[in-house]
N, CA, C and O atoms as a Tinker XYZ file with bonds, in Angstrom:
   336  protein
     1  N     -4.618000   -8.390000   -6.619000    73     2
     2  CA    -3.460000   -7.537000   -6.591000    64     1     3
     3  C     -2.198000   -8.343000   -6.298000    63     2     4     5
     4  O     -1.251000   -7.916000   -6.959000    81     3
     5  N     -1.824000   -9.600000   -5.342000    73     3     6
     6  CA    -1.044000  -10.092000   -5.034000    64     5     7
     7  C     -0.399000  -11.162000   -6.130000    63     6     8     9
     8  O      0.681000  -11.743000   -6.031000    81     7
     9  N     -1.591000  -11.276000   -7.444000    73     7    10
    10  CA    -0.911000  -11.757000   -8.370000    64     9    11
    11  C     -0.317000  -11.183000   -9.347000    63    10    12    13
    12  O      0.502000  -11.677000  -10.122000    81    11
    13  N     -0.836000   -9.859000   -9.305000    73    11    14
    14  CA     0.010000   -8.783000  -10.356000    64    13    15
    15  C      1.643000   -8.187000   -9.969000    63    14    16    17
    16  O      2.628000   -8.018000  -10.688000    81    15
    17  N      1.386000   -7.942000   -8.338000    73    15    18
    18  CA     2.578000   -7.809000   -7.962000    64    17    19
    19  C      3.218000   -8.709000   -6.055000    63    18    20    21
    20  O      3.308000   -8.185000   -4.945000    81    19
    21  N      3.506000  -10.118000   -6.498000    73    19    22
    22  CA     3.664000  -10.921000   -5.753000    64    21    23
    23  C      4.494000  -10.616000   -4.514000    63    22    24    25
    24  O      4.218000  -10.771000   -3.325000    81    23
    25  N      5.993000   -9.964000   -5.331000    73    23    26
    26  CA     6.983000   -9.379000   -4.255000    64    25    27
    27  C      6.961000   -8.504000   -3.457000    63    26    28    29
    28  O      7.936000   -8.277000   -2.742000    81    27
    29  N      5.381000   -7.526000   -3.370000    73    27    30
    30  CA     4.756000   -6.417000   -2.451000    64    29    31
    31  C      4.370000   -7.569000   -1.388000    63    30    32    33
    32  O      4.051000   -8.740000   -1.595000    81    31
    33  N      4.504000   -6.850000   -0.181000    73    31    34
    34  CA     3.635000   -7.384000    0.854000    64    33    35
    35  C      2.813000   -6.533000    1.245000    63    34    36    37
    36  O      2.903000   -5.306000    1.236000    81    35
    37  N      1.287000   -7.776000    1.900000    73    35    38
    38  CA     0.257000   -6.924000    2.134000    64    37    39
    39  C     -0.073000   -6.530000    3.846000    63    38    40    41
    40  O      0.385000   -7.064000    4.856000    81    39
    41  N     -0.852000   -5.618000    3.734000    73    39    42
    42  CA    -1.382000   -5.901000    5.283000    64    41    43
    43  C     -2.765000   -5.561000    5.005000    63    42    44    45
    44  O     -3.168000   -4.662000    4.266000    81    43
    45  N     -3.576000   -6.551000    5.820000    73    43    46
    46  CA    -5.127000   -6.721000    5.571000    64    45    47
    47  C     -5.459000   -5.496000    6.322000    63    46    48    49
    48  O     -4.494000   -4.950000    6.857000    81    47
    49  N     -6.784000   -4.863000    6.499000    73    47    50
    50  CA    -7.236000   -4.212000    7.123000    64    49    51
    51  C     -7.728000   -4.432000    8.535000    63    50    52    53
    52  O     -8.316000   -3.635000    9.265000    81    51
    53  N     -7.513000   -5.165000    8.670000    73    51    54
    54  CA    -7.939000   -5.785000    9.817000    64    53    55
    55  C     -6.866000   -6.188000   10.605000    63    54    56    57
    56  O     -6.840000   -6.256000   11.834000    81    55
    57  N     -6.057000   -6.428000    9.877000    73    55    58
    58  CA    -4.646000   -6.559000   10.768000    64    57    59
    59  C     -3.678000   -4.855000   11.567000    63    58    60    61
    60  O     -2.712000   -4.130000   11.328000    81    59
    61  N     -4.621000   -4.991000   12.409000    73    59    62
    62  CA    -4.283000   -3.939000   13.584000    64    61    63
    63  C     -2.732000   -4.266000   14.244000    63    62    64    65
    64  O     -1.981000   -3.305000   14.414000    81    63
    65  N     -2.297000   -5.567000   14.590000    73    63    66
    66  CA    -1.543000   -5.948000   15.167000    64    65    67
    67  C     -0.367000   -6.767000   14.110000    63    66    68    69
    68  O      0.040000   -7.918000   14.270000    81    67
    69  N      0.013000   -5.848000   13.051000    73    67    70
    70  CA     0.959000   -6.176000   12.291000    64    69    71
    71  C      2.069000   -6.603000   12.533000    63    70    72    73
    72  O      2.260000   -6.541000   11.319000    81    71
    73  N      3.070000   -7.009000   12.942000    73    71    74
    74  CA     4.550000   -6.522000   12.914000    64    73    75
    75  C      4.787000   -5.800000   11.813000    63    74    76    77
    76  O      4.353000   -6.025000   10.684000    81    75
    77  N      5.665000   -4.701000   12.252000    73    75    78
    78  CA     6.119000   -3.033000   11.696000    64    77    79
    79  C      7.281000   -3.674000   10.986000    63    78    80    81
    80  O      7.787000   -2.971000   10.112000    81    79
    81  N      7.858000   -4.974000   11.199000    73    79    82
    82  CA     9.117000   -5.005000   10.414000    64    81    83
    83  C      8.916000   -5.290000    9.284000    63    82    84    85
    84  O     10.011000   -5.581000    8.801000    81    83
    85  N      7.962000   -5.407000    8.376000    73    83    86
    86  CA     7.251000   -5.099000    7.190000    64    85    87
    87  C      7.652000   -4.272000    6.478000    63    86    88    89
    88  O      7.590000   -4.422000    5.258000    81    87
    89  N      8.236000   -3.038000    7.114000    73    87    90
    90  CA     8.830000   -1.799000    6.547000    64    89    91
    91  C     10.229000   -1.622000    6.583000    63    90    92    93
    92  O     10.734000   -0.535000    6.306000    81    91
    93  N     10.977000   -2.738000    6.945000    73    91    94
    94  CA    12.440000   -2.697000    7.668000    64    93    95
    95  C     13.048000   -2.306000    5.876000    63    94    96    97
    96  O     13.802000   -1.357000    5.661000    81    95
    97  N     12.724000   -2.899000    5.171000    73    95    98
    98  CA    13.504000   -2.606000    3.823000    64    97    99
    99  C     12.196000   -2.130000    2.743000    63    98   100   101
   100  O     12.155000   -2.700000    1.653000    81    99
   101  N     11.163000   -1.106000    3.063000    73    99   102
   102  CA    10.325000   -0.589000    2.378000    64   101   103
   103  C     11.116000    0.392000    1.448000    63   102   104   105
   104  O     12.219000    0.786000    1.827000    81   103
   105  N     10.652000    0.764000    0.367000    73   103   106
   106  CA    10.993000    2.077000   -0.490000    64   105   107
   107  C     10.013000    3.318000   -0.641000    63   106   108   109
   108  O     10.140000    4.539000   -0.741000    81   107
   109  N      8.621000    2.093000   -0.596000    73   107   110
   110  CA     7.588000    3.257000   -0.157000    64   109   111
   111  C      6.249000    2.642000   -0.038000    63   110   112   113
   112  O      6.063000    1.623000   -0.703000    81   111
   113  N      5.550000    2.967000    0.496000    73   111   114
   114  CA     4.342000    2.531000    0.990000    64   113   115
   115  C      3.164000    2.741000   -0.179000    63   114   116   117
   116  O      3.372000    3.670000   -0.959000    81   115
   117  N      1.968000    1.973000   -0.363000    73   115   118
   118  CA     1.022000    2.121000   -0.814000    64   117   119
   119  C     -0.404000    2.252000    0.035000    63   118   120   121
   120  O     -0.806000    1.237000    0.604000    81   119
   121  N     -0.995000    3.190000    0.109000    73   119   122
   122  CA    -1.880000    2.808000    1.249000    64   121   123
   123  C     -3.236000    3.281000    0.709000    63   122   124   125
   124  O     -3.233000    4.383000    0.161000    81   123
   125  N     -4.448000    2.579000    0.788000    73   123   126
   126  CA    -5.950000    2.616000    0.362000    64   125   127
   127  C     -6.270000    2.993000    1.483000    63   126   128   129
   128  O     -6.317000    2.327000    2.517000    81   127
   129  N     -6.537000    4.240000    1.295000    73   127   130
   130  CA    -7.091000    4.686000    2.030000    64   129   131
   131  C     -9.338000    3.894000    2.313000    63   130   132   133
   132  O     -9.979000    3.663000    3.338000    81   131
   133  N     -9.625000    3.800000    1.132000    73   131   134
   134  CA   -10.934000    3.567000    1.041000    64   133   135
   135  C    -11.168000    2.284000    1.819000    63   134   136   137
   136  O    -12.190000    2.039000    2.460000    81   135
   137  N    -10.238000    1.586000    1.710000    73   135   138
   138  CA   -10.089000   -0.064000    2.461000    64   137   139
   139  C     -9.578000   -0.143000    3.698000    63   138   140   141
   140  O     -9.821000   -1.146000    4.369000    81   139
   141  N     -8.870000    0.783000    4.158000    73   139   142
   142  CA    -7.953000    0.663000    5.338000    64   141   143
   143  C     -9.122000    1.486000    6.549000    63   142   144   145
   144  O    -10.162000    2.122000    6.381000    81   143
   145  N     -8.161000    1.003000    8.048000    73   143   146
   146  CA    -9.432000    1.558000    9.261000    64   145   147
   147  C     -8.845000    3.060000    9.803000    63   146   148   149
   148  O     -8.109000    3.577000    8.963000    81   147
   149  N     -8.966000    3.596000   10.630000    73   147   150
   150  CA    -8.452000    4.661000   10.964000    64   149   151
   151  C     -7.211000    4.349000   11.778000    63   150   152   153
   152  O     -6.236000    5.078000   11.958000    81   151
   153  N     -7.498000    2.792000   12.362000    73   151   154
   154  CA    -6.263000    3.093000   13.685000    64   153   155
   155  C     -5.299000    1.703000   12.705000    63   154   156   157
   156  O     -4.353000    1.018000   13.095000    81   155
   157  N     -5.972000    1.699000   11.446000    73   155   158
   158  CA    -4.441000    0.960000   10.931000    64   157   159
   159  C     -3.833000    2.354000   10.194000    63   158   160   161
   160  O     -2.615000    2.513000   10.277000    81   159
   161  N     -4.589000    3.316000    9.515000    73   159   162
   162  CA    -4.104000    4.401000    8.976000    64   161   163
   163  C     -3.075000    5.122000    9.876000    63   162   164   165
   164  O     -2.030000    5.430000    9.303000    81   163
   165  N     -3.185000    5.454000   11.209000    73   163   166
   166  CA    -3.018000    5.765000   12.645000    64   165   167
   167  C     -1.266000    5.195000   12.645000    63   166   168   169
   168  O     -0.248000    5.859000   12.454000    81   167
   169  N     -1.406000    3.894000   12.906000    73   167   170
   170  CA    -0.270000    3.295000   13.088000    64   169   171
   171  C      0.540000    2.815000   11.968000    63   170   172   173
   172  O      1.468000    2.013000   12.070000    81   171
   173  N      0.154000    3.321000   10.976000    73   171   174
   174  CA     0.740000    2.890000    9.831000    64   173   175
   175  C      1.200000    4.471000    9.403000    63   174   176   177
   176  O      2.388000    4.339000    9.107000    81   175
   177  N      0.970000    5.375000    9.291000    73   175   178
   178  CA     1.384000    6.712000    9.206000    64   177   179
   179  C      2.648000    7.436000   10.307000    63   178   180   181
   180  O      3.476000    8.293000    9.998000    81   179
   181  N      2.505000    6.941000   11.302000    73   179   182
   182  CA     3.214000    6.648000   13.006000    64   181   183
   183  C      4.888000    5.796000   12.515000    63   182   184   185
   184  O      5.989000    6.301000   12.733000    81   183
   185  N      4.677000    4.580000   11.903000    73   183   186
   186  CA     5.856000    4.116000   11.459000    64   185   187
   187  C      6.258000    5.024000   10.014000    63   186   188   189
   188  O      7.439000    5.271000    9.769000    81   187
   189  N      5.498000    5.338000    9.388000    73   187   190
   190  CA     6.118000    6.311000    8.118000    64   189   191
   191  C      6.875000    7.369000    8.314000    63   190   192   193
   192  O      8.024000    7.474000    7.885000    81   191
   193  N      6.249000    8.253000    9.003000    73   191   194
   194  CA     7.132000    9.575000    9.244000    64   193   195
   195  C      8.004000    9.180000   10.453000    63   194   196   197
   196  O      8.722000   10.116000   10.802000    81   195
   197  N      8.147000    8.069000   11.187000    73   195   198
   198  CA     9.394000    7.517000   11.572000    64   197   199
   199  C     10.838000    6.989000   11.050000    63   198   200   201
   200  O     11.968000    7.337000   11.394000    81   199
   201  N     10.533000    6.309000   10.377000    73   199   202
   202  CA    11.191000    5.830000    8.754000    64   201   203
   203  C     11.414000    6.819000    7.777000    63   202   204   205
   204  O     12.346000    6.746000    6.977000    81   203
   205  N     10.617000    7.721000    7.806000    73   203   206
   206  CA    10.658000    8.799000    6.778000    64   205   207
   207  C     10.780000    8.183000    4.954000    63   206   208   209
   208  O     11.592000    8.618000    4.138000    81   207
   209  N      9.813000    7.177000    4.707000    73   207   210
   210  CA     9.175000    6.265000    3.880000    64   209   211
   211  C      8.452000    7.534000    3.028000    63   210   212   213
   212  O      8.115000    8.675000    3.343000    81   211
   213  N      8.397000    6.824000    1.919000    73   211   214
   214  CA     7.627000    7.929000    0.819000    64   213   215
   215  C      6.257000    7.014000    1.046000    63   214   216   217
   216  O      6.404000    5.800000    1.187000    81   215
   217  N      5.183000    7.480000    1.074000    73   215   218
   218  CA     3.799000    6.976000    1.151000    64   217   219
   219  C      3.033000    7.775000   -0.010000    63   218   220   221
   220  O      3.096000    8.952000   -0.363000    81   219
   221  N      2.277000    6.670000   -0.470000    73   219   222
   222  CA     1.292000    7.136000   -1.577000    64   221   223
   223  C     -0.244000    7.000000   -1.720000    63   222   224   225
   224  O     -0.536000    6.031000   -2.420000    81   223
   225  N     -1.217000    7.634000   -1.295000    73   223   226
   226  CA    -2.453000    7.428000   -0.912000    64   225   227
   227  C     -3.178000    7.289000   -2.457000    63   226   228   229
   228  O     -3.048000    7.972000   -3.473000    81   227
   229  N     -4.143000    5.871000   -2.096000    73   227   230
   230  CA    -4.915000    5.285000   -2.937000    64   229   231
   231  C     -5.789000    5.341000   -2.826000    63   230   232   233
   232  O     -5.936000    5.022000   -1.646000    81   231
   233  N     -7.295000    5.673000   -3.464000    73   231   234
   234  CA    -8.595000    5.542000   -2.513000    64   233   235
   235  C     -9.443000    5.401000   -3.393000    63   234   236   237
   236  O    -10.209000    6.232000   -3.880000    81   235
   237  N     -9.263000    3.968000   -3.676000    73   235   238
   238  CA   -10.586000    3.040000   -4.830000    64   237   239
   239  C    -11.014000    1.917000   -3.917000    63   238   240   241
   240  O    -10.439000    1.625000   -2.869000    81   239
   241  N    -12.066000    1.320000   -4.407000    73   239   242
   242  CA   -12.401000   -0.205000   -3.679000    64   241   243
   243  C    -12.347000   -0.693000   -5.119000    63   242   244   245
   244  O    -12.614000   -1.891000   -5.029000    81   243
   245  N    -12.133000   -0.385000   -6.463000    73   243   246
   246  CA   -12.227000   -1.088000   -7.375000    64   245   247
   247  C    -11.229000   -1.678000   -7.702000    63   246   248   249
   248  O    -10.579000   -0.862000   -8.355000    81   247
   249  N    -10.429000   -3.066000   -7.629000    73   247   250
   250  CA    -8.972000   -3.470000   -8.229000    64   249   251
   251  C     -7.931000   -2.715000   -9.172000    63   250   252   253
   252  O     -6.783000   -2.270000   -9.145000    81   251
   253  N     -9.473000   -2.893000  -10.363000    73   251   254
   254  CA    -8.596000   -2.467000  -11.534000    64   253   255
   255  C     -8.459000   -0.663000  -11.303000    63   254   256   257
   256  O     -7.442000   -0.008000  -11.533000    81   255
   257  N     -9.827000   -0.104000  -10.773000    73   255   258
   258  CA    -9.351000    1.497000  -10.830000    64   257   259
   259  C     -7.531000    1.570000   -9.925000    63   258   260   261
   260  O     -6.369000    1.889000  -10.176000    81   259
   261  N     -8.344000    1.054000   -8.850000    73   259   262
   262  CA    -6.851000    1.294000   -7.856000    64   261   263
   263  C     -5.227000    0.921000   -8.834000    63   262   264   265
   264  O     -4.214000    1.619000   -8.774000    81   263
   265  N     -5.356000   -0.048000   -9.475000    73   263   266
   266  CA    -4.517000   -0.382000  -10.065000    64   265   267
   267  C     -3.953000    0.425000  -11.213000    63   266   268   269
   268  O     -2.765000    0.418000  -11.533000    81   267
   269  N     -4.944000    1.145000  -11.825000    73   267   270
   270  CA    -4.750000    2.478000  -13.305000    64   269   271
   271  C     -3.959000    3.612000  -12.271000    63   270   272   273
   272  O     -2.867000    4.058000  -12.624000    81   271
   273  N     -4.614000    4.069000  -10.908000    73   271   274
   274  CA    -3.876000    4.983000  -10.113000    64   273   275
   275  C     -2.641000    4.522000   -9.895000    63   274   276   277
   276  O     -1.692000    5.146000  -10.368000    81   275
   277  N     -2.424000    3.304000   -9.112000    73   275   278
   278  CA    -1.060000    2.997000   -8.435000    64   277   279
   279  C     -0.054000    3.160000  -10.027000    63   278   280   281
   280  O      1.002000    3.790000  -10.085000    81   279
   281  N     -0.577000    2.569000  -10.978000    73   279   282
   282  CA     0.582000    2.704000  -12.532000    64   281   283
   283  C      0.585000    3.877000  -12.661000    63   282   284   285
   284  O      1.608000    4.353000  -13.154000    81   283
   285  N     -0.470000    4.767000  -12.304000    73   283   286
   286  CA    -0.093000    6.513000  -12.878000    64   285   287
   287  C      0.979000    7.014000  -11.655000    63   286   288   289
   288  O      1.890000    7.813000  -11.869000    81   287
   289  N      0.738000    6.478000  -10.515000    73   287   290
   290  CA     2.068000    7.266000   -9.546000    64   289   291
   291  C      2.972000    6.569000   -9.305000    63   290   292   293
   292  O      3.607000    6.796000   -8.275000    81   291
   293  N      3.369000    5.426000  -10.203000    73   291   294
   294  CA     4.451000    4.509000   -9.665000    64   293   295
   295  C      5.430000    4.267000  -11.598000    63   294   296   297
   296  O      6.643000    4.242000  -11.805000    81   295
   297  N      4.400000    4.152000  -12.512000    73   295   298
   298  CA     4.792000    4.457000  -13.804000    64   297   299
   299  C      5.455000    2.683000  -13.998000    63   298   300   301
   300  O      6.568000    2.666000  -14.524000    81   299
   301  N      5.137000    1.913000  -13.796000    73   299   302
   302  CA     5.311000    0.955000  -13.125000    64   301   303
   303  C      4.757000   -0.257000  -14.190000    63   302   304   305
   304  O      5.358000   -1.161000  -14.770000    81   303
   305  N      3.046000    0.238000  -14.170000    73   303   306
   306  CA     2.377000   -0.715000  -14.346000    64   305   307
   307  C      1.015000    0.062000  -15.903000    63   306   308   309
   308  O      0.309000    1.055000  -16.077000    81   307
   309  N      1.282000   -0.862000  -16.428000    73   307   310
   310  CA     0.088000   -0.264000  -17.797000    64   309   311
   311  C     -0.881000   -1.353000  -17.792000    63   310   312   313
   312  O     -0.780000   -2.338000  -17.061000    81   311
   313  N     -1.951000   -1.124000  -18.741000    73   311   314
   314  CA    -3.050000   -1.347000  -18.906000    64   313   315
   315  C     -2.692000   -3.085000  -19.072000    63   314   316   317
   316  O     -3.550000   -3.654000  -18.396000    81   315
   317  N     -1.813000   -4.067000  -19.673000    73   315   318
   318  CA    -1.663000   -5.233000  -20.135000    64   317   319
   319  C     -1.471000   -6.164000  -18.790000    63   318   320   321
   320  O     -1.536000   -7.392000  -18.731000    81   319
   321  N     -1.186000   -5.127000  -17.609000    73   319   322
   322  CA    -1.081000   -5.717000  -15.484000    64   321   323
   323  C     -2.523000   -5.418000  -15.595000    63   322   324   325
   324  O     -2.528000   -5.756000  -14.411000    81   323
   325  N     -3.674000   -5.135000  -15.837000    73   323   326
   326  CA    -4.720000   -4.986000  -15.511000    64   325   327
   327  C     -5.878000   -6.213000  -15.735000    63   326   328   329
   328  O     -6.264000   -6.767000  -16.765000    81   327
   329  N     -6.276000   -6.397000  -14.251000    73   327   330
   330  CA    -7.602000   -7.788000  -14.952000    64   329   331
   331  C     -8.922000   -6.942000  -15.582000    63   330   332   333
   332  O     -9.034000   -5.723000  -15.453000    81   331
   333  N     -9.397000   -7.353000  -15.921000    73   331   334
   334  CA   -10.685000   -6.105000  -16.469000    64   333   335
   335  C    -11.905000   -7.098000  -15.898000    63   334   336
   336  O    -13.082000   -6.752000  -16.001000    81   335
């Protein structure tokens, strides 16, 4: 994913202890749900409706599926961004 779209930043799942300024110039969030933990969902939802950030829930473990979703709600990205 980070080679399709480089200028997104990520946060691992595991990274509980992010710095939030990640979001200082967000437009809107992408969030996998299927990949992500509860208490990053937790604190990552906590800074959203703080920010009042548009968030968009994803919930594939497959690259490319996740990737056909994120282009259908972002309009963004077609089939030729896709690795197969």
């Amino acid at each position: 994913m980070k080679s399709i779209v480089p200028h997104y930043k990520f946060i691992e799942a595991h990274e509980l202890n992010y710095d939030t300024k990640v979001f200082e110039n967000a437009e809107r969030i992408y969030f996998n749900t299927a990949y992500c933990s509860h208490a990053l969902f937790y604190k990552t939802i906590n800074i959203v409706r703080k920010k009042k950030l548009d968030i968009l829930f994803i919930n594939n473990n497959s690259v490319t599926a996740g990737f056909k979703m994120f282009g259908q709600k972002s309009g963004q990205y077609t089939d030729k961004h896709l690795v197969s």
